[in-house]
mmCIF file of C-alpha atoms in Angstrom:
data_model
loop_
_atom_site.group_PDB
_atom_site.id
_atom_site.type_symbol
_atom_site.label_atom_id
_atom_site.label_comp_id
_atom_site.label_asym_id
_atom_site.label_seq_id
_atom_site.Cartn_x
_atom_site.Cartn_y
_atom_site.Cartn_z
ATOM 1 C CA TYR A 20 -3.371 -12.370 -2.699
ATOM 2 C CA LYS A 21 -4.002 -10.144 -5.713
ATOM 3 C CA TRP A 22 -4.924 -13.221 -7.747
ATOM 4 C CA LYS A 23 -7.890 -13.895 -5.456
ATOM 5 C CA SER A 24 -9.534 -10.580 -6.312
ATOM 6 C CA GLN A 25 -9.222 -11.078 -10.072
ATOM 7 C CA ILE A 26 -12.403 -12.167 -11.802
ATOM 8 C CA THR A 27 -10.896 -13.944 -14.822
ATOM 9 C CA PRO A 28 -7.130 -14.273 -14.946
ATOM 10 C CA GLU A 29 -5.313 -14.200 -18.272
ATOM 11 C CA ARG A 30 -4.526 -17.890 -18.148
ATOM 12 C CA LEU A 31 -8.162 -18.783 -17.635
ATOM 13 C CA GLN A 32 -9.169 -16.602 -20.577
ATOM 14 C CA THR A 33 -6.572 -18.142 -22.881
ATOM 15 C CA LYS A 34 -7.529 -21.622 -21.688
ATOM 16 C CA GLU A 35 -11.166 -20.921 -22.555
ATOM 17 C CA LYS A 36 -10.161 -19.697 -26.032
ATOM 18 C CA ILE A 37 -8.003 -22.765 -26.602
ATOM 19 C CA CYS A 38 -10.761 -25.105 -25.382
ATOM 20 C CA GLN A 39 -13.271 -23.480 -27.730
ATOM 21 C CA LEU A 40 -10.843 -23.877 -30.617
ATOM 22 C CA ILE A 41 -10.203 -27.516 -29.674
ATOM 23 C CA LEU A 42 -13.954 -28.182 -29.730
ATOM 24 C CA LYS A 43 -14.244 -26.507 -33.134
ATOM 25 C CA ILE A 44 -11.346 -28.508 -34.621
ATOM 26 C CA PHE A 45 -12.655 -31.745 -33.104
ATOM 27 C CA LYS A 46 -16.133 -31.212 -34.580
ATOM 28 C CA GLN A 47 -14.699 -30.315 -37.996
ATOM 29 C CA SER A 48 -12.743 -33.559 -38.007
ATOM 30 C CA LYS A 49 -15.927 -35.464 -37.064
ATOM 31 C CA GLY A 50 -14.273 -36.719 -33.902
ATOM 32 C CA THR A 51 -11.283 -38.360 -35.564
ATOM 33 C CA TYR A 52 -8.489 -35.968 -34.544
ATOM 34 C CA GLY A 53 -6.518 -36.886 -31.450
ATOM 35 C CA ALA A 54 -4.145 -34.770 -29.395
ATOM 36 C CA PRO A 55 -1.226 -34.778 -31.902
ATOM 37 C CA ARG A 56 -3.350 -33.464 -34.769
ATOM 38 C CA ILE A 57 -5.200 -31.008 -32.534
ATOM 39 C CA TYR A 58 -1.798 -29.788 -31.310
ATOM 40 C CA ARG A 59 -0.600 -29.192 -34.894
ATOM 41 C CA GLU A 60 -3.792 -27.280 -35.708
ATOM 42 C CA LEU A 61 -3.364 -25.104 -32.603
ATOM 43 C CA ILE A 62 0.238 -24.312 -33.542
ATOM 44 C CA SER A 63 -0.819 -23.359 -37.075
ATOM 45 C CA SER A 64 -3.534 -21.127 -35.577
ATOM 46 C CA GLY A 65 -0.899 -19.227 -33.608
ATOM 47 C CA TYR A 66 -1.362 -20.664 -30.112
ATOM 48 C CA SER A 67 1.756 -21.874 -28.315
ATOM 49 C CA VAL A 68 0.745 -24.929 -26.320
ATOM 50 C CA SER A 69 2.361 -28.306 -25.885
ATOM 51 C CA GLU A 70 0.926 -31.586 -27.096
ATOM 52 C CA ASN A 71 0.460 -32.693 -23.491
ATOM 53 C CA THR A 72 -1.526 -29.547 -22.715
ATOM 54 C CA ALA A 73 -3.760 -30.177 -25.720
ATOM 55 C CA ALA A 74 -4.298 -33.748 -24.513
ATOM 56 C CA LYS A 75 -5.089 -32.520 -20.996
ATOM 57 C CA TYR A 76 -7.658 -30.027 -22.285
ATOM 58 C CA MET A 77 -9.218 -32.720 -24.488
ATOM 59 C CA LYS A 78 -9.504 -34.982 -21.461
ATOM 60 C CA GLU A 79 -11.174 -32.199 -19.454
ATOM 61 C CA LEU A 80 -13.645 -31.679 -22.318
ATOM 62 C CA GLU A 81 -14.205 -35.471 -22.459
ATOM 63 C CA LEU A 82 -13.127 -35.655 -26.100
ATOM 64 C CA ASP A 83 -11.839 -38.976 -27.350
ATOM 65 C CA ALA A 84 -10.783 -39.571 -30.952
ATOM 66 C CA ARG A 85 -12.467 -42.416 -32.806
ATOM 67 C CA HIS A 86 -11.215 -44.196 -35.892
ATOM 68 C CA LYS A 87 -13.404 -44.377 -38.934
ATOM 69 C CA ARG A 88 -14.485 -47.930 -39.587
ATOM 70 C CA SER A 89 -13.255 -49.345 -42.845
ATOM 71 C CA TYR A 90 -15.765 -50.841 -45.253
ATOM 72 C CA ARG A 91 -15.642 -54.614 -45.523
ATOM 73 C CA VAL A 92 -17.582 -56.703 -47.986
ATOM 74 C CA GLN A 93 -19.734 -59.187 -46.068
ATOM 75 C CA THR A 94 -20.222 -61.845 -48.709
#
């Protein structure tokens, strides 16, 4: 039961760092990056996570990628 006495385990600390980085990347992309792109950015930043983990963290943070609307002439 050593894990019960720990205040912040290593996994929780790394998860918090990854979640902060996901939020930063998502805001920089103006909400258009989904899990695959976020995953690639995390890998290039030096974090070793899977695409499914990135998607899970995005879901926990309630982040959902939106497509930019294309301009259409209305005449």
